[in-house]
PDB file of N, CA, C and O in Angstrom:
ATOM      1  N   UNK A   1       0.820  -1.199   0.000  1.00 91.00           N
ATOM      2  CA  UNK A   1       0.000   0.000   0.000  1.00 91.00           C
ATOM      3  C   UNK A   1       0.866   1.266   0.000  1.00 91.00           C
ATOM      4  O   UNK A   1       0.651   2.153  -0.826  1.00 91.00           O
ATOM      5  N   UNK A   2       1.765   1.356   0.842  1.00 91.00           N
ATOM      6  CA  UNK A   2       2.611   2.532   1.147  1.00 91.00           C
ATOM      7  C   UNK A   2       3.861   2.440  -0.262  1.00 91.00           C
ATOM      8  O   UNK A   2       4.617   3.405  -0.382  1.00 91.00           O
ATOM      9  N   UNK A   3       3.974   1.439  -1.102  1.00 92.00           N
ATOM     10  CA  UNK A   3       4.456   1.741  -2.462  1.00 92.00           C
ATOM     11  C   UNK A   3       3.618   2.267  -3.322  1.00 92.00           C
ATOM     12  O   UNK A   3       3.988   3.104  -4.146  1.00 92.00           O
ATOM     13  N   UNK A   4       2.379   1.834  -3.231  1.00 95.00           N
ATOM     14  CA  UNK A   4       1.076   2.421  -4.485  1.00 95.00           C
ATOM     15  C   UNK A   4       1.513   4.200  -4.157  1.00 95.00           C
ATOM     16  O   UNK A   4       1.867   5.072  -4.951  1.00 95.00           O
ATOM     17  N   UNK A   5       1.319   4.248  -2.741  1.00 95.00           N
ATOM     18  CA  UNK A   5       1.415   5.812  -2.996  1.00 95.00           C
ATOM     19  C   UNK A   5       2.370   6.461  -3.368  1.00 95.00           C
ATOM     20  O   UNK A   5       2.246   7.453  -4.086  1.00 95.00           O
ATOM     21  N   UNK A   6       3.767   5.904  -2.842  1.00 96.00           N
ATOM     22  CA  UNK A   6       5.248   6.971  -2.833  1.00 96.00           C
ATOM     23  C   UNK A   6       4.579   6.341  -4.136  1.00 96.00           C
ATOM     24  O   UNK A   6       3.425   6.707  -3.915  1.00 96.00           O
ATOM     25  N   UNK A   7       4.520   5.762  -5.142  1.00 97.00           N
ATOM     26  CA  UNK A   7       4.374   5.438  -7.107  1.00 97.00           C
ATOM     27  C   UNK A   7       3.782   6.745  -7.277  1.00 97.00           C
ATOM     28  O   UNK A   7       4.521   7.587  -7.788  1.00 97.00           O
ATOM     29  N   UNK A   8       2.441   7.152  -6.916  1.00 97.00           N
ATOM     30  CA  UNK A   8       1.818   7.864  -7.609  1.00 97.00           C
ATOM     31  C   UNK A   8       2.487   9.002  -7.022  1.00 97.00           C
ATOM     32  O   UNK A   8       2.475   9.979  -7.771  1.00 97.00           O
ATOM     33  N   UNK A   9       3.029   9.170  -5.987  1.00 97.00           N
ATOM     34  CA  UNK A   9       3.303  11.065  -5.898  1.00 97.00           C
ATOM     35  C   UNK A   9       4.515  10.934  -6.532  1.00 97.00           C
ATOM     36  O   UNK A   9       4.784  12.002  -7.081  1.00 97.00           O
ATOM     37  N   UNK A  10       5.726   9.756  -6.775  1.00 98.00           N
ATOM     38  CA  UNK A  10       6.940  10.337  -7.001  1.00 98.00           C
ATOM     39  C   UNK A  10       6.150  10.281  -8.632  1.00 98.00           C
ATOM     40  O   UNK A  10       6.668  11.190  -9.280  1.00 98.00           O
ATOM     41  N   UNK A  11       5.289   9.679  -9.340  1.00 98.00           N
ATOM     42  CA  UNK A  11       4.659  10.009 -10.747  1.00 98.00           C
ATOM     43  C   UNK A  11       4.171  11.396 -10.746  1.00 98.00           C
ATOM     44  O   UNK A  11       3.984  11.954 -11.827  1.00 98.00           O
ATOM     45  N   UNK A  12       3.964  11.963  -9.716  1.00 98.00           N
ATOM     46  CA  UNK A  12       3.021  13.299 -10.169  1.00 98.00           C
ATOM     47  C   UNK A  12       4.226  14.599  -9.702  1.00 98.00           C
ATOM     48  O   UNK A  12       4.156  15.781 -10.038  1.00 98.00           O
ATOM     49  N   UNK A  13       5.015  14.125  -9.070  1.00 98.00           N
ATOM     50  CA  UNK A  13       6.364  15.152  -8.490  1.00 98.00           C
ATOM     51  C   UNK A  13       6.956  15.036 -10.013  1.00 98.00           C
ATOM     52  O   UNK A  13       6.888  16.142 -10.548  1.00 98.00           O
ATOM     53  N   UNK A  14       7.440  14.176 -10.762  1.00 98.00           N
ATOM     54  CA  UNK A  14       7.987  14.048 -12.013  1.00 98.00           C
ATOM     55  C   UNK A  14       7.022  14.710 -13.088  1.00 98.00           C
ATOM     56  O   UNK A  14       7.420  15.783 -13.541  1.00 98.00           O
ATOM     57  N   UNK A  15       6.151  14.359 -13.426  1.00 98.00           N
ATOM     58  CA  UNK A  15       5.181  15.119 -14.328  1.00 98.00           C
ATOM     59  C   UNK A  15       5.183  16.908 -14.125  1.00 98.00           C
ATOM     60  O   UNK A  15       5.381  17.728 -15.021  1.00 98.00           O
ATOM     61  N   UNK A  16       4.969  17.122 -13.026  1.00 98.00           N
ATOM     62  CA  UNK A  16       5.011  18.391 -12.911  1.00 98.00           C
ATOM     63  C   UNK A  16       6.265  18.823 -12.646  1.00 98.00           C
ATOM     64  O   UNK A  16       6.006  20.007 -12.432  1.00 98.00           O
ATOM     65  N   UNK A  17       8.020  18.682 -12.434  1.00 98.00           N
ATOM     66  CA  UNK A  17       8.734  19.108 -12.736  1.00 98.00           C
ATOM     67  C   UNK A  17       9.040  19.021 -14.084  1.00 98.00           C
ATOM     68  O   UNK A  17       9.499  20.052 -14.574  1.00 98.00           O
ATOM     69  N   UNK A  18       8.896  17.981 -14.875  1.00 97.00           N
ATOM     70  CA  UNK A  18       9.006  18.138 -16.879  1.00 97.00           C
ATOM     71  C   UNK A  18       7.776  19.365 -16.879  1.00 97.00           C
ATOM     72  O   UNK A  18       8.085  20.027 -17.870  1.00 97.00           O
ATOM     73  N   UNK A  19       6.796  19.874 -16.401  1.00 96.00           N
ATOM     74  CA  UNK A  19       5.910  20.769 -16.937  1.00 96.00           C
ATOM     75  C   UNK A  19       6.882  22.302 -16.927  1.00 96.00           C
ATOM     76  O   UNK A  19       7.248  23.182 -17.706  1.00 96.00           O
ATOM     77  N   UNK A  20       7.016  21.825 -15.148  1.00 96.00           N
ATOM     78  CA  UNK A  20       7.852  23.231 -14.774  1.00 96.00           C
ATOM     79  C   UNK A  20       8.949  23.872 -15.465  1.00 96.00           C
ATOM     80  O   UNK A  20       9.154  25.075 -15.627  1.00 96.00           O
ATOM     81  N   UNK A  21       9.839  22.543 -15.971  1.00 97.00           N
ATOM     82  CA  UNK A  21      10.824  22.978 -17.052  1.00 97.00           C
ATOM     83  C   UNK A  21      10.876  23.481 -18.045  1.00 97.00           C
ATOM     84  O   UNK A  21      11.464  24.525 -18.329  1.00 97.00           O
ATOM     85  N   UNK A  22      10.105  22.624 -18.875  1.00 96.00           N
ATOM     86  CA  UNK A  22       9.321  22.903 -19.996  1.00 96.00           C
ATOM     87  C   UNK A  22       8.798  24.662 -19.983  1.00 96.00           C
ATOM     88  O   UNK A  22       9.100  25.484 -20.848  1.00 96.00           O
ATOM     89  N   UNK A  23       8.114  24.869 -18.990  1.00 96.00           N
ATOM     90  CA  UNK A  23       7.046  26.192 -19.135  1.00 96.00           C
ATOM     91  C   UNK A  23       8.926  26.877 -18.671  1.00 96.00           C
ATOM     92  O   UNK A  23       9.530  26.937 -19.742  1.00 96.00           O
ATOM     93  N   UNK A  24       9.570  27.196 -17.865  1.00 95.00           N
ATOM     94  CA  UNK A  24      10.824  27.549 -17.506  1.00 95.00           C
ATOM     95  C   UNK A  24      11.628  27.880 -18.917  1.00 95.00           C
ATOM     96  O   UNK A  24      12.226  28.945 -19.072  1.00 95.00           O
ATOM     97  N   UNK A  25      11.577  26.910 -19.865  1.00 95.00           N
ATOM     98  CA  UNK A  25      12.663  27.455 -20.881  1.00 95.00           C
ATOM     99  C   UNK A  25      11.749  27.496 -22.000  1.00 95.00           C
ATOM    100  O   UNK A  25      12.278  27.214 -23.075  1.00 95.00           O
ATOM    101  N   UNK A  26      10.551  27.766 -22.031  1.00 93.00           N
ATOM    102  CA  UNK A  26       9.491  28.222 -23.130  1.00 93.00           C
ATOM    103  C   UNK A  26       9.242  27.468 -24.128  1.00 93.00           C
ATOM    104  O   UNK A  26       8.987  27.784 -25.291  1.00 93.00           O
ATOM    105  N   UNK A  27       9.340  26.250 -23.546  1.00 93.00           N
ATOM    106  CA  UNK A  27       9.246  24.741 -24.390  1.00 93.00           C
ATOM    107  C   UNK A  27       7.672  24.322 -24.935  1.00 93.00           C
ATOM    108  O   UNK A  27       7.146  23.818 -25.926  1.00 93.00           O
ATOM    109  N   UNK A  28       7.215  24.988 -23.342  1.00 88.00           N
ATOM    110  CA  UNK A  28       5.659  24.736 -23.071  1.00 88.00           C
ATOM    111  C   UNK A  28       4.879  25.528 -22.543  1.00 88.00           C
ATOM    112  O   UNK A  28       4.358  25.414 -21.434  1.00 88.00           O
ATOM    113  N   UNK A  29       4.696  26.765 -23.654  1.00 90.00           N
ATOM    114  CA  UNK A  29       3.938  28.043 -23.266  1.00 90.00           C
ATOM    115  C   UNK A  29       2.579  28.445 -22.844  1.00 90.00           C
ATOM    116  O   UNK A  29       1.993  29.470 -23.192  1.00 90.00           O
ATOM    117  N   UNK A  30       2.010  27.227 -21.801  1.00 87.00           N
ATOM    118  CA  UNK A  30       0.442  27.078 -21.603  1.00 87.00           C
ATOM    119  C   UNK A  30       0.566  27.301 -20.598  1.00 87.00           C
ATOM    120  O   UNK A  30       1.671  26.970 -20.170  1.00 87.00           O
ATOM    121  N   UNK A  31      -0.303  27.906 -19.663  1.00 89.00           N
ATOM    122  CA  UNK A  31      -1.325  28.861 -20.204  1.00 89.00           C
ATOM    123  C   UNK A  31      -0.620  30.213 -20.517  1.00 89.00           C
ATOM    124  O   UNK A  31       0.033  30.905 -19.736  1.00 89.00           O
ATOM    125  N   UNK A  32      -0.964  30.494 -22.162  1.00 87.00           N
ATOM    126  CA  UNK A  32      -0.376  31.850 -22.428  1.00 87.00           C
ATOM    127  C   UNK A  32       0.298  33.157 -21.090  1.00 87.00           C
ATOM    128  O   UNK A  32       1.366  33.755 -20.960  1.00 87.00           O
ATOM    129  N   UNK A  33      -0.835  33.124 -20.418  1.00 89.00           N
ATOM    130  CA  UNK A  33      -0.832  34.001 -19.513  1.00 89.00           C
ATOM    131  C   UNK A  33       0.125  33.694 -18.034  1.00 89.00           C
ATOM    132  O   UNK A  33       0.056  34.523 -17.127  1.00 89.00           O
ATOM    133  N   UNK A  34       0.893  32.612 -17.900  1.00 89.00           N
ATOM    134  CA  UNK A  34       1.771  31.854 -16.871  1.00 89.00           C
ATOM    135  C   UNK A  34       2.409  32.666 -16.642  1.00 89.00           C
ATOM    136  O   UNK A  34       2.619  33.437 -17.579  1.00 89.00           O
ATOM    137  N   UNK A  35       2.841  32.865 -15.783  1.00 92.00           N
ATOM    138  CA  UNK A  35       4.162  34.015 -14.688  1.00 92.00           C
ATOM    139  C   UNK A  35       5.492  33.039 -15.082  1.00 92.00           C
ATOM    140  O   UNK A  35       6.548  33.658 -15.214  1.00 92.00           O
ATOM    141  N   UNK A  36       5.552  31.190 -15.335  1.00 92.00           N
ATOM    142  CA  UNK A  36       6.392  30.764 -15.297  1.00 92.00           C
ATOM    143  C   UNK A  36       7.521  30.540 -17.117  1.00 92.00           C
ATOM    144  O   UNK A  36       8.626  30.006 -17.212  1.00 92.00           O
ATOM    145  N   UNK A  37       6.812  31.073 -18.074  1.00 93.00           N
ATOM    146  CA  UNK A  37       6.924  31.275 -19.597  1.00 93.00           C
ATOM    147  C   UNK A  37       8.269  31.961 -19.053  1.00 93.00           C
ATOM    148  O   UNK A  37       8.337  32.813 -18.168  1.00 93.00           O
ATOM    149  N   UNK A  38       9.526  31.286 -19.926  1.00 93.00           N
ATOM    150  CA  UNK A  38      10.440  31.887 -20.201  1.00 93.00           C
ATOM    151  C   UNK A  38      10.822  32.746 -18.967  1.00 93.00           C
ATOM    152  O   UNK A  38      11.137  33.935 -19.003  1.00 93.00           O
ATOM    153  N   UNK A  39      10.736  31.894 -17.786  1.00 94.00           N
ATOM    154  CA  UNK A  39      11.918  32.040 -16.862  1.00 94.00           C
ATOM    155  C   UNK A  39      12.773  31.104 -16.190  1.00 94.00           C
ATOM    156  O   UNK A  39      12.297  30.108 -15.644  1.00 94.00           O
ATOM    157  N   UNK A  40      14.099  31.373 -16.193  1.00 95.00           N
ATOM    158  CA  UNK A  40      14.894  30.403 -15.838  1.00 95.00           C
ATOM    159  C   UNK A  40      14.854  29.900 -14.678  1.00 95.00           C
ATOM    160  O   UNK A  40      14.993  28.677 -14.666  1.00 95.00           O
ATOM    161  N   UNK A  41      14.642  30.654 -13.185  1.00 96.00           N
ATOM    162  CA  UNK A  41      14.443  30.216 -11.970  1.00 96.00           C
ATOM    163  C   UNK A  41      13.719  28.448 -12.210  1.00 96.00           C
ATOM    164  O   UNK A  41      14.412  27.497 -11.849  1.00 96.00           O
ATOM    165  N   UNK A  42      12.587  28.246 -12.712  1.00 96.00           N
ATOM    166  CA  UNK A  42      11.624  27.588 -13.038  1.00 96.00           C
ATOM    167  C   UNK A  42      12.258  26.610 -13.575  1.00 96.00           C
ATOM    168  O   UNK A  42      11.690  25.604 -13.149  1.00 96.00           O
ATOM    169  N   UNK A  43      13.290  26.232 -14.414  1.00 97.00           N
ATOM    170  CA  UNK A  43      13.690  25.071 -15.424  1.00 97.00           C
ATOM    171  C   UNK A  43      14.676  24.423 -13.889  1.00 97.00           C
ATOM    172  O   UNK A  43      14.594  23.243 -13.546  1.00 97.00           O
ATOM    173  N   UNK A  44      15.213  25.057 -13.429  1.00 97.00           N
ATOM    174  CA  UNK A  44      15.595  24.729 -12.230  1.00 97.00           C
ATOM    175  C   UNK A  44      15.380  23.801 -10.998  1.00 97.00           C
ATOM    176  O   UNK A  44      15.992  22.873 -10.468  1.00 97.00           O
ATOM    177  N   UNK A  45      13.981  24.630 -10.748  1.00 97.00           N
ATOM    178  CA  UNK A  45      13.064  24.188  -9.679  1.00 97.00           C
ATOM    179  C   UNK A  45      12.359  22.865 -10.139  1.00 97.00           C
ATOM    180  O   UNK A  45      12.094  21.896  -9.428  1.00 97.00           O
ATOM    181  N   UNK A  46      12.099  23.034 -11.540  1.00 97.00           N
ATOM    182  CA  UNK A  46      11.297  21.871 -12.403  1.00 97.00           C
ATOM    183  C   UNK A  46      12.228  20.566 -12.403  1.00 97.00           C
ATOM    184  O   UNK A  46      11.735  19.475 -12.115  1.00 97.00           O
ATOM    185  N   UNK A  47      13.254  20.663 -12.652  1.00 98.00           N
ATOM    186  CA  UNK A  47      14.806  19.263 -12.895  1.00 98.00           C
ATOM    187  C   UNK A  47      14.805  19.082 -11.385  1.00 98.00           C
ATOM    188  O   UNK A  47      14.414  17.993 -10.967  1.00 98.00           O
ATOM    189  N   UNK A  48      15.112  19.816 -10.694  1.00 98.00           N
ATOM    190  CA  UNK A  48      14.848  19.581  -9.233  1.00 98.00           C
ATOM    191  C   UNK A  48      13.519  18.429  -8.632  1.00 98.00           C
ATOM    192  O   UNK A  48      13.649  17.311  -8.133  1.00 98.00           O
ATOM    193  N   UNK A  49      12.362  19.165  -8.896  1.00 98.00           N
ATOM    194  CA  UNK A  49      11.491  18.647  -8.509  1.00 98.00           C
ATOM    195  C   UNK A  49      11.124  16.879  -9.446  1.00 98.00           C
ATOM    196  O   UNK A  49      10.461  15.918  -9.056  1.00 98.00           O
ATOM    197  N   UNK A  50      11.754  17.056 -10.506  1.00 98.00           N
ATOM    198  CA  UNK A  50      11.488  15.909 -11.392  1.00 98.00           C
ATOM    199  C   UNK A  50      12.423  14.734 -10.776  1.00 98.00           C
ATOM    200  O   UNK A  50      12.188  13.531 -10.666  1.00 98.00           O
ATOM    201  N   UNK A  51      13.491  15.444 -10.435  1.00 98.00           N
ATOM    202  CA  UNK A  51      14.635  13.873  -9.918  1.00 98.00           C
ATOM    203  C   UNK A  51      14.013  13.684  -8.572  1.00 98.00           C
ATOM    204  O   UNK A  51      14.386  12.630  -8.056  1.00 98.00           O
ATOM    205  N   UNK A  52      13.305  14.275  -7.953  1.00 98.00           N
ATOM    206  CA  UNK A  52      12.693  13.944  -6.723  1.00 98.00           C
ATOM    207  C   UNK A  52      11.606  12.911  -6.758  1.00 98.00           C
ATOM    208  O   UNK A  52      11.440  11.937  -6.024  1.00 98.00           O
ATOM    209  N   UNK A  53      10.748  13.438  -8.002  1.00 98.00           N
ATOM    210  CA  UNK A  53       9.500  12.329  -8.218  1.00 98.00           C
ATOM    211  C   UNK A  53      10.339  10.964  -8.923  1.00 98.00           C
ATOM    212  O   UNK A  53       9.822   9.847  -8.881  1.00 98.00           O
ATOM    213  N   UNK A  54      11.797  11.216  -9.624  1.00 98.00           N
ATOM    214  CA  UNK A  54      12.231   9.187  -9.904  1.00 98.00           C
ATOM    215  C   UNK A  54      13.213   9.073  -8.666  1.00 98.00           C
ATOM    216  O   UNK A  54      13.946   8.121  -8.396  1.00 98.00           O
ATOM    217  N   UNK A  55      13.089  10.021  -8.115  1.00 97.00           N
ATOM    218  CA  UNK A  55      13.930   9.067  -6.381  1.00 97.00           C
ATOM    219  C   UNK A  55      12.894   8.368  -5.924  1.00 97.00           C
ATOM    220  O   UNK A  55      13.136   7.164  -5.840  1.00 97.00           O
ATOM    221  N   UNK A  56      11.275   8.864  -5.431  1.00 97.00           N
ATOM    222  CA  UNK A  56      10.294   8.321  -5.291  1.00 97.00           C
ATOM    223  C   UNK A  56       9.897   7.155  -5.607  1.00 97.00           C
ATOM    224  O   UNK A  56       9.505   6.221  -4.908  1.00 97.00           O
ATOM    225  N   UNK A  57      10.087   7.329  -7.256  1.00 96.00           N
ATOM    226  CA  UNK A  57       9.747   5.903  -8.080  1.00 96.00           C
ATOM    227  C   UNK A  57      10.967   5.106  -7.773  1.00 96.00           C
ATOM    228  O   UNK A  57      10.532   3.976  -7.554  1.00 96.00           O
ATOM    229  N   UNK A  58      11.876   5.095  -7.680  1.00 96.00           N
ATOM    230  CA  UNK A  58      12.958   4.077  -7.307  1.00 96.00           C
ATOM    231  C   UNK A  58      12.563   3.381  -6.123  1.00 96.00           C
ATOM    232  O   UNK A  58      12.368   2.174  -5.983  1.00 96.00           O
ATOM    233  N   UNK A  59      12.453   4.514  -5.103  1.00 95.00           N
ATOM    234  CA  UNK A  59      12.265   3.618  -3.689  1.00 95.00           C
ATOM    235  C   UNK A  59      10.385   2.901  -3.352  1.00 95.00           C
ATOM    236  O   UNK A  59       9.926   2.150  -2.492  1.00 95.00           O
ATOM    237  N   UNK A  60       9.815   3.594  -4.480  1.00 94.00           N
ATOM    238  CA  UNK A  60       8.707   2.790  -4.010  1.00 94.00           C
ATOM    239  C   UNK A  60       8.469   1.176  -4.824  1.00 94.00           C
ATOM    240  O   UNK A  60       7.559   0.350  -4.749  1.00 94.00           O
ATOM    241  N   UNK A  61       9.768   1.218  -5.607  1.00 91.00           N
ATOM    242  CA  UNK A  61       9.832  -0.332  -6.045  1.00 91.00           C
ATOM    243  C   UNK A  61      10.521  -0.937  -4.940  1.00 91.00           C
ATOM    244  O   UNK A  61      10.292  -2.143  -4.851  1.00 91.00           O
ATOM    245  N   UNK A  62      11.184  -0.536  -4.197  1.00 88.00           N
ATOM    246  CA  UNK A  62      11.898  -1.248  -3.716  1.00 88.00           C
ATOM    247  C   UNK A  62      11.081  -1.788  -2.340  1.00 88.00           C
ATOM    248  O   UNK A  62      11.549  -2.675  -1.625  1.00 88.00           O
ATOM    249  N   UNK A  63       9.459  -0.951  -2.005  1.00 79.00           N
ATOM    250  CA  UNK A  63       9.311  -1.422  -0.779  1.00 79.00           C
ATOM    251  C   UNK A  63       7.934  -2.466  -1.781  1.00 79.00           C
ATOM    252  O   UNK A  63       7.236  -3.291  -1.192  1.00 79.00           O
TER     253      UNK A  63
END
């Protein structure tokens, strides 16, 4: 049970750091109106947050 979950958050910590990046280096300019379009802080925070969601997925195979 406690792998189903670390699966799905380190899946949704990863999804939304590739978004964050993406929107960070203007890869993925939705919603037009985003504060995060073409800023670098963001591609940052996004690679960050993405190796966090496959540390997640690593260790929730392992339990």
């Amino acid at each position: 049970m406690v792998g189903k979950i670390l699966f799905g958050f380190g899946l949704l910590l990863l999804v939304a750091g590739l978004i964050w990046a993406a929107q960070g280096s203007g890869y993925f300019p939705y919603p037009a109106a985003s504060f995060m379009i073409d800023q670098r802080p963001w591609i940052f925070r996004g690679a960050i947050t993405a190796a966090c969601g496959v540390a997640l997925l690593l260790w929730s195979r392992r339990i």
